Short mmCIF file of C-alpha atoms and ligand atoms in Angstrom, two decimals:
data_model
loop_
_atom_site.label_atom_id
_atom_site.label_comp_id
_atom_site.label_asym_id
_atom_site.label_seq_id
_atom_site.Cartn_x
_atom_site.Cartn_y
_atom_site.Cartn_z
CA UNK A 1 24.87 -12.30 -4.51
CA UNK A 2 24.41 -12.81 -8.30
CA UNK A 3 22.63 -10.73 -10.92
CA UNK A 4 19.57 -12.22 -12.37
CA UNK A 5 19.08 -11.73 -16.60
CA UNK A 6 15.42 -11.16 -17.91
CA UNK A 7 15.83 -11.16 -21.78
CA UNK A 8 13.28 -11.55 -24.94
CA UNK A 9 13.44 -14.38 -26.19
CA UNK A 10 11.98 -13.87 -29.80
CA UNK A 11 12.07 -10.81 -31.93
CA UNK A 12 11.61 -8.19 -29.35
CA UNK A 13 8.41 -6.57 -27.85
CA UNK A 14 7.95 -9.68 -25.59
CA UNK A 15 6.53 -7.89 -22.31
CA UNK A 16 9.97 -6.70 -21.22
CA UNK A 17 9.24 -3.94 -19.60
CA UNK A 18 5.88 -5.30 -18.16
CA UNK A 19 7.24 -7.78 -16.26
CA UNK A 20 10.59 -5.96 -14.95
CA UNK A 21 8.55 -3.25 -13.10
CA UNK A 22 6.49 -6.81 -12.16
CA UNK A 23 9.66 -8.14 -10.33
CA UNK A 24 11.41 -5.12 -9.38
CA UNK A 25 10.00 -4.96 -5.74
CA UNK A 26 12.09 -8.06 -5.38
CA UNK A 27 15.56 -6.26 -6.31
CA UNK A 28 17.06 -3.17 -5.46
CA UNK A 29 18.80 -2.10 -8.81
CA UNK A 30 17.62 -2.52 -11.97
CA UNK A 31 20.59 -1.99 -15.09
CA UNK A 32 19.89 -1.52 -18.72
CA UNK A 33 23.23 -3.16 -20.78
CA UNK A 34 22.04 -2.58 -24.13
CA UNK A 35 20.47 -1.17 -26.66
CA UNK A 36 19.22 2.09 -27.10
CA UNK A 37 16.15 4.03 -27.90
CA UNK A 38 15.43 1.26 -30.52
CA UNK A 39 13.44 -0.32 -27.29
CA UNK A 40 9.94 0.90 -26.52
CA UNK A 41 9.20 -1.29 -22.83
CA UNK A 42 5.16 -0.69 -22.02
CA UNK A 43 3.95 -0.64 -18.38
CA UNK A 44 0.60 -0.33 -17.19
CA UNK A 45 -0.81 0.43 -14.22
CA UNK A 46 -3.46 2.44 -12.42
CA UNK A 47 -4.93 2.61 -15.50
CA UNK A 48 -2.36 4.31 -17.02
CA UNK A 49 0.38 3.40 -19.54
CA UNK A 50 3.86 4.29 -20.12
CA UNK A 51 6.46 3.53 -22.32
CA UNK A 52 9.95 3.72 -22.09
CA UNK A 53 12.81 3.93 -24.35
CA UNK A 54 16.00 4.37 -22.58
CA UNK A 55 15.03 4.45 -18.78
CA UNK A 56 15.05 0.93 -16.92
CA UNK A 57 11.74 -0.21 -15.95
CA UNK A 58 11.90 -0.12 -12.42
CA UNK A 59 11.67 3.48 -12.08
CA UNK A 60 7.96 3.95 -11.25
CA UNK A 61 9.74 1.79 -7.61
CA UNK A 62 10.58 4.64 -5.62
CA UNK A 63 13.29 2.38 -3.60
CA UNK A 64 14.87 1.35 -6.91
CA UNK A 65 18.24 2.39 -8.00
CA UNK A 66 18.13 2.35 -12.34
CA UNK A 67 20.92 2.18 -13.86
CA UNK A 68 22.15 2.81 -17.83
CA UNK A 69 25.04 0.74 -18.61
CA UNK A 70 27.85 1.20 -20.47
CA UNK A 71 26.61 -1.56 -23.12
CA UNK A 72 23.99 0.99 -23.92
CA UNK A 73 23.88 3.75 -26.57
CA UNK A 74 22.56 6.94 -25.27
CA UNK A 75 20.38 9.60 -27.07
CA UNK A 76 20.66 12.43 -24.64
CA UNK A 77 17.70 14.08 -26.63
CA UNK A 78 15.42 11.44 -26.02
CA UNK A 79 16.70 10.55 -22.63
CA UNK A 80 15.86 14.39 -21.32
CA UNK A 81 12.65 13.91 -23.29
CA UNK A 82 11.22 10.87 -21.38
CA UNK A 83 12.62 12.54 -17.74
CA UNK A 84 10.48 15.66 -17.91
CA UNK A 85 7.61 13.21 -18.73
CA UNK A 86 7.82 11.48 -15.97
CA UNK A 87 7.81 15.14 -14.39
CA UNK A 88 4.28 14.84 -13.26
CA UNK A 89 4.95 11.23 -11.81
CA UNK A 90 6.72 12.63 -8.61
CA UNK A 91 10.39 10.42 -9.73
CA UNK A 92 13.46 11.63 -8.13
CA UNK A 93 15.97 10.68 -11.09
CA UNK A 94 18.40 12.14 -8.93
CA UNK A 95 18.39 9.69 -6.76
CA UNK A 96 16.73 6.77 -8.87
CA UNK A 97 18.55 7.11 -11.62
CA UNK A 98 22.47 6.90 -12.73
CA UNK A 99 24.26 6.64 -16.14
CA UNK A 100 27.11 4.94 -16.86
CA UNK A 101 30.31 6.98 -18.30
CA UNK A 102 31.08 4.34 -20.50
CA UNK A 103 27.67 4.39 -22.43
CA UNK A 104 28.32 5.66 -25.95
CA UNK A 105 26.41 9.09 -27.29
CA UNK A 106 24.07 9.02 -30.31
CA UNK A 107 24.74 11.75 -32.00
CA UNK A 108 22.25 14.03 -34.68
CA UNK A 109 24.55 12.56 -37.47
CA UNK A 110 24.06 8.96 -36.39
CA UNK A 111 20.25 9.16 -36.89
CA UNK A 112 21.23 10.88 -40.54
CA UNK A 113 23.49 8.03 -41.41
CA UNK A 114 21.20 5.38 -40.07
CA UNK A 115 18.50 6.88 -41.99
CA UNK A 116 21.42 7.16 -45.53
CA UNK A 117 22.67 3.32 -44.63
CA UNK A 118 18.93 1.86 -44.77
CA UNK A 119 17.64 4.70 -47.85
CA UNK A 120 20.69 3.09 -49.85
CA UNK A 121 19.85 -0.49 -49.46
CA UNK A 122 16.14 -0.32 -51.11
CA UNK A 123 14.24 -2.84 -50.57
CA UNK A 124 16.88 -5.22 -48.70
CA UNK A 125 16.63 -2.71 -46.05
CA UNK A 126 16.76 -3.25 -42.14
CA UNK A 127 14.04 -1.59 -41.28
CA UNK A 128 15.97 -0.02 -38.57
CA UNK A 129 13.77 1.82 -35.95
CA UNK A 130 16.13 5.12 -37.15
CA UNK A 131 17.21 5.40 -34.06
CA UNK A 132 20.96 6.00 -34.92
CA UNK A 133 21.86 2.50 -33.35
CA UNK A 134 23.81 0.95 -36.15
CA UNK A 135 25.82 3.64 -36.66
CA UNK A 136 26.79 4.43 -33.44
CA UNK A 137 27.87 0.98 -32.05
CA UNK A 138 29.72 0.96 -35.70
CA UNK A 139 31.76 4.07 -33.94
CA UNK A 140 31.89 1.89 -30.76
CA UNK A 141 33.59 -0.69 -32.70
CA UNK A 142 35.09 1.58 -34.57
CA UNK A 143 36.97 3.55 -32.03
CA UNK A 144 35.31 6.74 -32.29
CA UNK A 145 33.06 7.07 -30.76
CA UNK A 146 31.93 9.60 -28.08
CA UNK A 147 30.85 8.71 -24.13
CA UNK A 148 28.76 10.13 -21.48
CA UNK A 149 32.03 10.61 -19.26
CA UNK A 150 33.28 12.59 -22.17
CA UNK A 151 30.79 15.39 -21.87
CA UNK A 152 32.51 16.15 -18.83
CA UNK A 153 35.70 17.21 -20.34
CA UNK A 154 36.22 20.41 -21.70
CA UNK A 155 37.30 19.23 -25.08
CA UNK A 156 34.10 17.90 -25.85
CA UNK A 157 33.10 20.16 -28.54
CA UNK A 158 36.63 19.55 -30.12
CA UNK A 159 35.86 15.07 -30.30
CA UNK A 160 32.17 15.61 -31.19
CA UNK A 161 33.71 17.87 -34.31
CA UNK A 162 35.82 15.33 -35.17
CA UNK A 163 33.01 12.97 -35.54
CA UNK A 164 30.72 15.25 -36.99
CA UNK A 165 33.13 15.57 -39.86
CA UNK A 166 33.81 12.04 -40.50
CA UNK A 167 30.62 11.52 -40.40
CA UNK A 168 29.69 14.31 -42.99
CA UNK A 169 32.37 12.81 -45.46
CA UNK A 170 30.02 9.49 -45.15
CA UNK A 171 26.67 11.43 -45.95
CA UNK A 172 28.34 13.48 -48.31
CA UNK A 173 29.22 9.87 -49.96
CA UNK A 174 25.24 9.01 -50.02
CA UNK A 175 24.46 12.34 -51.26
CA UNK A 176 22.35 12.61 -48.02
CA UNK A 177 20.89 16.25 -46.97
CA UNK A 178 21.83 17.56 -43.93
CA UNK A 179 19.35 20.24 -43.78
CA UNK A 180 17.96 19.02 -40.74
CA UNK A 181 21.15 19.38 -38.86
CA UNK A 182 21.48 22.47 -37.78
CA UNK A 183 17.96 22.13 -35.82
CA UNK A 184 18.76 18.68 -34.82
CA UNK A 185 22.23 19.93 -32.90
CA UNK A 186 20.31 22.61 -31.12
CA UNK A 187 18.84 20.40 -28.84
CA UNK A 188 21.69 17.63 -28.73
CA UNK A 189 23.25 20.46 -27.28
CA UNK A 190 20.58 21.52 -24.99
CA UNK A 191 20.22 18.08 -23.53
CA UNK A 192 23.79 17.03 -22.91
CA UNK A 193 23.51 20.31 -20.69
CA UNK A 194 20.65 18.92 -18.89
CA UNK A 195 22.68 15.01 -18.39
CA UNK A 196 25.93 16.47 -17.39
CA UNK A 197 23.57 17.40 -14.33
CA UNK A 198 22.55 14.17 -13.80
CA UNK A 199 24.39 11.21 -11.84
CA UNK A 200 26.94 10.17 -14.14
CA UNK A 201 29.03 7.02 -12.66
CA UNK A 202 31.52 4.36 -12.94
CA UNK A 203 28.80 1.78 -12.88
CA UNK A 204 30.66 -1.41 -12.89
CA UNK A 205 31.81 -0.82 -9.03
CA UNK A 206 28.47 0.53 -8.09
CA UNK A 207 26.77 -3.36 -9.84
CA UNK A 208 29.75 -4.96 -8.26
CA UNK A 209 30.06 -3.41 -5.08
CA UNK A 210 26.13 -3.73 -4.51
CA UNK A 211 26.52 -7.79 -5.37
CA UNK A 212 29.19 -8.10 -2.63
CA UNK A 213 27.07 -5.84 -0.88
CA UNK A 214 24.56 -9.01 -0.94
CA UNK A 215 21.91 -6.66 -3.12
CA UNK A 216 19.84 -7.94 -5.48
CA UNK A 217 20.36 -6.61 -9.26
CA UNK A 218 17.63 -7.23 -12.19
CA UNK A 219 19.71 -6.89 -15.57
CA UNK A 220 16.89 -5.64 -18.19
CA UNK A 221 17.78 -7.16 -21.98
CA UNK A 222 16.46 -4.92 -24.91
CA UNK A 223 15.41 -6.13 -28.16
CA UNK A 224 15.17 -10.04 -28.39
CA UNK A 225 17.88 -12.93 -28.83
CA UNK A 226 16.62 -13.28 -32.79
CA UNK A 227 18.04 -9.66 -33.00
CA UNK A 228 21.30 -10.52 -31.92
CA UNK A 229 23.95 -9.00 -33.64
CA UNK A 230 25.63 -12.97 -33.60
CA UNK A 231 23.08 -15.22 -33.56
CA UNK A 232 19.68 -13.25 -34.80
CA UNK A 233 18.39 -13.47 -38.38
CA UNK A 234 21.70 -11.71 -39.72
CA UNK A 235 21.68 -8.97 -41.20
CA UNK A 236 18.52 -8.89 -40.03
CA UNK A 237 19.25 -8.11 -36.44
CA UNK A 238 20.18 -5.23 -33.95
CA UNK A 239 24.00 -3.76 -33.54
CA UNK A 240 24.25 -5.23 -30.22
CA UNK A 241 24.34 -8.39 -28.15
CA UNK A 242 21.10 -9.16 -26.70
CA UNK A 243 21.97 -12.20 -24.67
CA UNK A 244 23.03 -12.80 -21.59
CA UNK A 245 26.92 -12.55 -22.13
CA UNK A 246 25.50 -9.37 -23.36
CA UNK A 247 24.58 -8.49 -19.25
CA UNK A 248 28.03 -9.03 -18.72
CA UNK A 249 30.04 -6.97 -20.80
CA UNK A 250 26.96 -4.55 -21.31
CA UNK A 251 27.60 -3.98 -16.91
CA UNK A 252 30.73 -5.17 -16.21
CA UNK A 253 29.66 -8.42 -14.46
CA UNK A 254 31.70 -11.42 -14.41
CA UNK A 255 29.98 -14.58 -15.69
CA UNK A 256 30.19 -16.78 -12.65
CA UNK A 257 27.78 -13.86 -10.92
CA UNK A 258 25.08 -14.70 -13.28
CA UNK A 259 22.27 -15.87 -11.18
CA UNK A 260 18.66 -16.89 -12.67
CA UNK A 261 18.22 -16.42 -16.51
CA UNK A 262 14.77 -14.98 -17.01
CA UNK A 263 13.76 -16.06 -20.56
CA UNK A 264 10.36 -14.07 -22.08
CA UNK A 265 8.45 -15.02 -25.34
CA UNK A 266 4.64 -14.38 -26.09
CA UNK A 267 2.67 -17.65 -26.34
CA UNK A 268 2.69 -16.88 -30.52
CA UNK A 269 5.47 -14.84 -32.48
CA UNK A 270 5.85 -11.05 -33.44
CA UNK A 271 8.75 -9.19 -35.75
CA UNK A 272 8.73 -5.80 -36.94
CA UNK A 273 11.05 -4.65 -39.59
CA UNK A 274 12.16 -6.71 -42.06
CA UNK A 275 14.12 -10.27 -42.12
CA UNK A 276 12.54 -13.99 -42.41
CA UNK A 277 9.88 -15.10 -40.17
CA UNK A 278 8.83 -19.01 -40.87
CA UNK A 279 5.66 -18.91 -38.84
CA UNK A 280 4.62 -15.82 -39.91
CA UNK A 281 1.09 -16.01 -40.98
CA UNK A 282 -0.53 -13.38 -43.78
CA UNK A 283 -4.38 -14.61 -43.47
CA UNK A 284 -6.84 -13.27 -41.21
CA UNK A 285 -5.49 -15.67 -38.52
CA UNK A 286 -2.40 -12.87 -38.24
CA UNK A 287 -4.79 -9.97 -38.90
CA UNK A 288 -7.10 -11.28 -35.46
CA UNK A 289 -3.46 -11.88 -33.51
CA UNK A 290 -2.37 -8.41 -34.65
CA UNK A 291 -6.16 -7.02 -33.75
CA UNK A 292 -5.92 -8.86 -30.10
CA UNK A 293 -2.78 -8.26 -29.12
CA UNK A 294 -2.61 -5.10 -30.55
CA UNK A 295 0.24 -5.58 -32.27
CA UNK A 296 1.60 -1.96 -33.59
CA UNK A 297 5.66 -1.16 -32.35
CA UNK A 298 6.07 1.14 -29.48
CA UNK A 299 8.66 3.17 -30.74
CA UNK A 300 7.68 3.43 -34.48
CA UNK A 301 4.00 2.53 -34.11
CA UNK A 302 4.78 0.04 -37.05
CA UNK A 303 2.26 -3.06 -37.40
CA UNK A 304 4.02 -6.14 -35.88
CA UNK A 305 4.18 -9.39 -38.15
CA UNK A 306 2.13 -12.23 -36.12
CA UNK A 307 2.47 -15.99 -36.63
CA UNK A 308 2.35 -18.78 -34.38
CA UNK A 309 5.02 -20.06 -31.93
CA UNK A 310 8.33 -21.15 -33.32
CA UNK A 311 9.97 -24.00 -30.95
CA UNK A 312 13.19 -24.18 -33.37
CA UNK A 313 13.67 -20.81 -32.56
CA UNK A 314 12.80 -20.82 -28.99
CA UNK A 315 14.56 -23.89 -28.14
CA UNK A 316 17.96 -21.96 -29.88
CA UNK A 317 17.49 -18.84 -27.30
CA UNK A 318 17.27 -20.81 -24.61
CA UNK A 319 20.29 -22.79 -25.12
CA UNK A 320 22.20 -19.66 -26.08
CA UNK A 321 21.23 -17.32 -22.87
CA UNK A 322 20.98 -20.19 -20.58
CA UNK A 323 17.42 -19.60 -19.45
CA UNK A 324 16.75 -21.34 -15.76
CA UNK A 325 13.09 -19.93 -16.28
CA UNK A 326 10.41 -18.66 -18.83
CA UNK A 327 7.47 -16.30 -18.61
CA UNK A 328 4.96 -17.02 -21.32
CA UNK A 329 3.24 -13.63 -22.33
CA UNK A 330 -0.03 -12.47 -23.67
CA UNK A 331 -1.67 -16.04 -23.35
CA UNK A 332 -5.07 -13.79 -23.12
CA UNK A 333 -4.17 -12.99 -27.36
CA UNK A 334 -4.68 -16.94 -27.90
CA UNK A 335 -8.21 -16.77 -26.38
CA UNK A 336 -9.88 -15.84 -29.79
CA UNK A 337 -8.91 -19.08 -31.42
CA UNK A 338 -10.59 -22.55 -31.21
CA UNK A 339 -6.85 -24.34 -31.99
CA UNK A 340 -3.80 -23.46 -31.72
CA UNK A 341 -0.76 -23.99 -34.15
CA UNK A 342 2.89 -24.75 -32.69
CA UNK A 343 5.77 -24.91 -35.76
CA UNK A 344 7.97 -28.08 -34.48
CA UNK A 345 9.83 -28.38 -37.40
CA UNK A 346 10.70 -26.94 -40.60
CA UNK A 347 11.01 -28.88 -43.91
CA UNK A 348 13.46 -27.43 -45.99
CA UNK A 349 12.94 -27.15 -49.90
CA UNK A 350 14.87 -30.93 -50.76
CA UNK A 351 11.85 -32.25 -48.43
CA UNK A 352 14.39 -32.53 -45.35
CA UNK A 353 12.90 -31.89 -41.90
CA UNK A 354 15.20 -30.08 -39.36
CA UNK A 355 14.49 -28.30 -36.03
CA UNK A 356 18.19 -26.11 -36.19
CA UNK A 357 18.66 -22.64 -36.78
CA UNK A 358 21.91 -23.17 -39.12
CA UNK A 359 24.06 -20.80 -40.76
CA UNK A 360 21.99 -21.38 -43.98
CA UNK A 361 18.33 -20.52 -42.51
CA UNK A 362 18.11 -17.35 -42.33
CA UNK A 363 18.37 -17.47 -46.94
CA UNK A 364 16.41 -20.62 -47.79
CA UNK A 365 12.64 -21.10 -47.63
CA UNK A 366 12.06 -22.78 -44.57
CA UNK A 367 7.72 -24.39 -43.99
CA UNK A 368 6.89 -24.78 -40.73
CA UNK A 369 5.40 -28.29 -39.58
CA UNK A 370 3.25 -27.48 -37.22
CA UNK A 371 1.47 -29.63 -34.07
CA UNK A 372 -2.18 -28.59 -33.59
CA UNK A 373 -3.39 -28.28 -29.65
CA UNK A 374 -6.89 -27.30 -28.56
CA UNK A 375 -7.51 -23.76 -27.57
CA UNK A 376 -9.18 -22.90 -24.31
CA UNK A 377 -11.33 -20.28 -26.01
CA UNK A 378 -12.69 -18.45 -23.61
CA UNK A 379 -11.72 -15.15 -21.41
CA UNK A 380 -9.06 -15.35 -19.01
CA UNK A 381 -10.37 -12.02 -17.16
CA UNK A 382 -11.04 -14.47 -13.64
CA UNK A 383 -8.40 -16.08 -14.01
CA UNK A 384 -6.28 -15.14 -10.73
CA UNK A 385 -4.34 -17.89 -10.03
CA UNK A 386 -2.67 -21.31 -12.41
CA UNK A 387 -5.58 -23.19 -10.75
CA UNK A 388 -7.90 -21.53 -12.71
CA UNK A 389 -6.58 -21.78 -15.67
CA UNK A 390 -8.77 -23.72 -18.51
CA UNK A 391 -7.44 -27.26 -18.96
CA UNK A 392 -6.40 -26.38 -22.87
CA UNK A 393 -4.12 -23.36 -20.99
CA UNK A 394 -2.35 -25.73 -18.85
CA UNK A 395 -2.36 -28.04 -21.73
CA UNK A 396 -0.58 -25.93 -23.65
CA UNK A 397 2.00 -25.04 -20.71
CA UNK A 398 2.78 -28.31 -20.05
CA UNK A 399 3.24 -29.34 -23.59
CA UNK A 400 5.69 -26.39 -23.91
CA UNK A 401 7.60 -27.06 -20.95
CA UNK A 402 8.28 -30.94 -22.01
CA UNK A 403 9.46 -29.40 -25.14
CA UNK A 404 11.40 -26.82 -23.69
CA UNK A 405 12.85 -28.39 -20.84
CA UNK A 406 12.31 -25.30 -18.83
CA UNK A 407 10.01 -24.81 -16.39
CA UNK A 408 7.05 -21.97 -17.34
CA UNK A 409 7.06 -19.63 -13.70
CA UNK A 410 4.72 -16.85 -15.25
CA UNK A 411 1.54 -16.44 -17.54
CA UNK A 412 0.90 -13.53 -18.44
CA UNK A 413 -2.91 -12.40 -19.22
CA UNK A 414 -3.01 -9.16 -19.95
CA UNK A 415 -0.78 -6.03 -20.07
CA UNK A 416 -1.81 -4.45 -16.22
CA UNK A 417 0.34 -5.43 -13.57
CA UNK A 418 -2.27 -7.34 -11.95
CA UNK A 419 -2.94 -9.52 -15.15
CA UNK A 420 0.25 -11.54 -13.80
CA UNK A 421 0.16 -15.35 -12.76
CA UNK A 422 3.01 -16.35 -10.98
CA UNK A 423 3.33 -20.36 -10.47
P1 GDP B 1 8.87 -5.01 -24.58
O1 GDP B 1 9.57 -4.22 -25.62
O2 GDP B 1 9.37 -6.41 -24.48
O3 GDP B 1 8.85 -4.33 -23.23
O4 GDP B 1 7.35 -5.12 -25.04
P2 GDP B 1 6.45 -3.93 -25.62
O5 GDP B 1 6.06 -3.04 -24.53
O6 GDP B 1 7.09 -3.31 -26.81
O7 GDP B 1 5.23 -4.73 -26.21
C1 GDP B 1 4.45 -5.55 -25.40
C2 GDP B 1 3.00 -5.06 -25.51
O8 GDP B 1 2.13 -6.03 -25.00
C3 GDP B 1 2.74 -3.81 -24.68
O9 GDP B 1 1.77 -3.05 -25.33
C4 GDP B 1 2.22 -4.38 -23.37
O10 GDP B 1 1.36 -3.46 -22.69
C5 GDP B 1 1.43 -5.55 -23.86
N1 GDP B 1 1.36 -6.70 -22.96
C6 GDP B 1 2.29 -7.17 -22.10
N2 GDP B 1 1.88 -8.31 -21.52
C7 GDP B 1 0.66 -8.57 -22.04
C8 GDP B 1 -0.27 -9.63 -21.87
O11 GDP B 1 -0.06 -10.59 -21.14
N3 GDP B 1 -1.44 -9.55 -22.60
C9 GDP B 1 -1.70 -8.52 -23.44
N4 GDP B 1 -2.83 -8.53 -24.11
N5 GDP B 1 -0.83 -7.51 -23.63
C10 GDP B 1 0.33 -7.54 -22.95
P1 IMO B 2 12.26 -3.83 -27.60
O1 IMO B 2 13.33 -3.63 -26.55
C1 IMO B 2 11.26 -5.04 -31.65
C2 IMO B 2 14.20 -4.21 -34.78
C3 IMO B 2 13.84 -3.18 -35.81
C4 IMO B 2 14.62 -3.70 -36.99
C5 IMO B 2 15.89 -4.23 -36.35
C6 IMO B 2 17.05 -3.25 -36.38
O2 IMO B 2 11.12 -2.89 -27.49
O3 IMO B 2 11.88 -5.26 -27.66
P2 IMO B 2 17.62 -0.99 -35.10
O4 IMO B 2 16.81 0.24 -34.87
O5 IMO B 2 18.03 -1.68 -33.85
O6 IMO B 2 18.75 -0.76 -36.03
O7 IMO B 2 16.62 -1.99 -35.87
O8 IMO B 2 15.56 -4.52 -35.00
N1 IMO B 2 14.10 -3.73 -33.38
C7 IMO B 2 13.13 -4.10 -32.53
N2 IMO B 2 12.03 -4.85 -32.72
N3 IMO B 2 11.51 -4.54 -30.43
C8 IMO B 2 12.62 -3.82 -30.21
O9 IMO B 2 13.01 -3.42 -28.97
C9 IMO B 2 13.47 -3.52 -31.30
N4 IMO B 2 14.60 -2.80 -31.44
C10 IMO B 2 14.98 -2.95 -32.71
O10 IMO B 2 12.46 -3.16 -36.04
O11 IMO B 2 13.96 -4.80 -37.56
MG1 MG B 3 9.11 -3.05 -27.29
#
């Protein structure tokens, strides 16, 4: 058996999380590999909507096993935070939920630094989430990190003081206040109590053993491939790699057992946070996308950028993740608009025309040249199958699909469960 990817495709917030818990009836594990609490995946159903930040999103499937990878960072704070909300949602996380040992440990002091790193760099700042993420895949990198498994040892307190002072030489350095601290380690303390009660494991023999076992494993990307710490808008990006070979290391899953690629990307573009954005549009065509799609970040309730769809861009995460399928999210947004713009191009300032994200996009002014299509224009609310789609709707999936060279396999129309069209 082989481990299918889903992955964003664009900036983040495609409809991750949406369409996971969409597809996880079809697998029996679903593994986070990276990322952290930087991710804010939205599910609704019933009428009600959650959002996660560090659990998989195939926990609200009572016969799925989730698992947190070791390609993850781990805020125990926030991870014992979102488990006694889902307290009134009957979840056994006992059984329905493991962690790996390998995942590294945000610390108090790698929110602090994240917050000194992005104070110091004024307006050519990140705009990091302030999760701690940067600075604690730095300590990955770095070596120094601390991991879940290490929680269990009783020199734990000893390696987290060792950090704690490194890392107070660094704020110390950015004349940062620590004032917060002392309130801040209080309940990093309380919850790595609570997860050294929870199912800590060697997860890359439970994901292989299961795939031998002939199970079927959903690997759920965070952030989007634009964010990745190689190929996004650098320095613009996330600390960690958001593609599929990301899956691999971020679970311990040999290449070859890579199975379907699932690739997501809204029918139009989003960013929050800083970094370029070609198609980003600042007229009232962005304010309506931002109004209809509702367009504010999950985890830092931030207004989201909106422009139109970038192909360059699209076309450059496909070939890096090697997506076998797409999933084209909140078509229902486009509904508002009588056309519909799609950047093909961008014309650099010597009047060249290229469709490549080089080395050197990411600093020069790059204008979009954009190919108009009709809109549909109307409410997709009946819509319950591709049939009855409006011709400008299939229009514009088929035009995307010749571009793409990737077949679309779901629309998306709305954030329920339900509002899914599966071709
Ligand atoms: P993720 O980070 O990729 O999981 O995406 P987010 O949850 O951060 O952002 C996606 C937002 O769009 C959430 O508020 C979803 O409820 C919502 N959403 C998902 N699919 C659709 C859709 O097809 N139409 C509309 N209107 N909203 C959607
Ligand atoms: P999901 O999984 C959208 C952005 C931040 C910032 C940059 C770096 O919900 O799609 P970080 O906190 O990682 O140091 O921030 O990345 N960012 C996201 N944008 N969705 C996300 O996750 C994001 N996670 C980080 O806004 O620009
Ligand atoms: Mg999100």
């Amino acid at each position: 058996m082989k481990m299918d990817v889903l992955l964003g495709l664009q900036w983040g917030d495609e409809g991750k999380g949406k369409i996971v818990d969409v597809l996880a009836p079809e697998y029996e594990i679903v593994a986070r590999f990276q990322g952290g609490p930087n991710a804010g995946h939205t599910l609704e159903f019933d009428g009600i909507k959650h959002v996660l930040h560090q659990i998989p999103s195939g926990i609200f499937r009572s016969q799925i096993l989730n698992i947190i990878g070791n390609g993850v960072v781990l805020d125990p704070v926030i991870l014992k935070k979102e488990i006694e909300g889902l307290g009134k949602f009957s979840i056994d996380y006992m059984k329905n939920l493991v962690v790996s040992k390998k995942a590294t440990i945000i610390v108090p002091t790698h929110k602090l630094l994240d917050a000194a790193y992005e104070k110091s760099k004024g307006d050519k700042k990140i705009g990091s989430t302030l999760k701690g993420i940067g600075p604690t895949y730095q300590d990955k990198i770095g070596r120094s990190a601390l991991r879940i498994g290490d929680i269990l040892s009783p020199d734990f307190n000893d390696k987290y003081q060792t950090l704690l002072e490194k890392h107070r030489t660094i704020l110390s350095f950015y004349d940062f206040p620590l004032d917060e601290l002392q309130e801040l380690e209080k309940s990093f303390f309380e919850a790595i109590a609570f997860v050294k009660s929870l199912n800590l494991i060697d997860s890359e023999y439970v994901v292989n053993e299961a795939l031998s076992g002939g199970k079927k494993i959903l690997a759920e990307g965070a952030q989007g491939s634009l964010l990745d710490i190689d190929f996004g808008s650098y320095p613009f990006v996330t600390s960690s790699s958001t593609m599929t070979a990301g899956a691999c290391s971020g679970l311990g899953v040999a290449p070859s057992r890579i199975g379907e690629v699932f690739g997501i990307f809204k029918a139009y573009c989003t960013r929050v946070g800083s970094g370029p954005f070609p198609t980003e549009l600042f007229d009232d065509t962005g304010e309506a996308m931002r109004k209809e799609g509702n367009e504010f970040g999950s985890t830092t309730g931030r207004p989201r950028r909106c422009g139109w769809l970038d192909l360059p861009a699209l076309k450059y995460s496909i070939m890096i993740n090697g997506v076998t399928q797409l999933f084209m999210m909140k078509a229902d947004v486009l509904n508002i608009f009588e056309e519909i713009q799609v950047c093909t191009h961008y014309q650099l300032k010597d009047g060249s025309v290229v469709d490549k994200l080089t080395f050197e996009i990411s600093d020069i002014e790059a204008t979009p040249i954009y190919k108009t299509l009709p809109g549909w224009n109307c409410g997709l609310d009946e819509v319950r199958s591709y049939d009855d789609f409006p011709a400008e709707l299939k229009g514009y999936v088929s035009y995307l699909e010749k571009e793409l060279q990737v077949p679309i396999r779901l629309v998306s129309v709305g954030p329920d469960r339900m509002q899914t069209i599966l071709r």
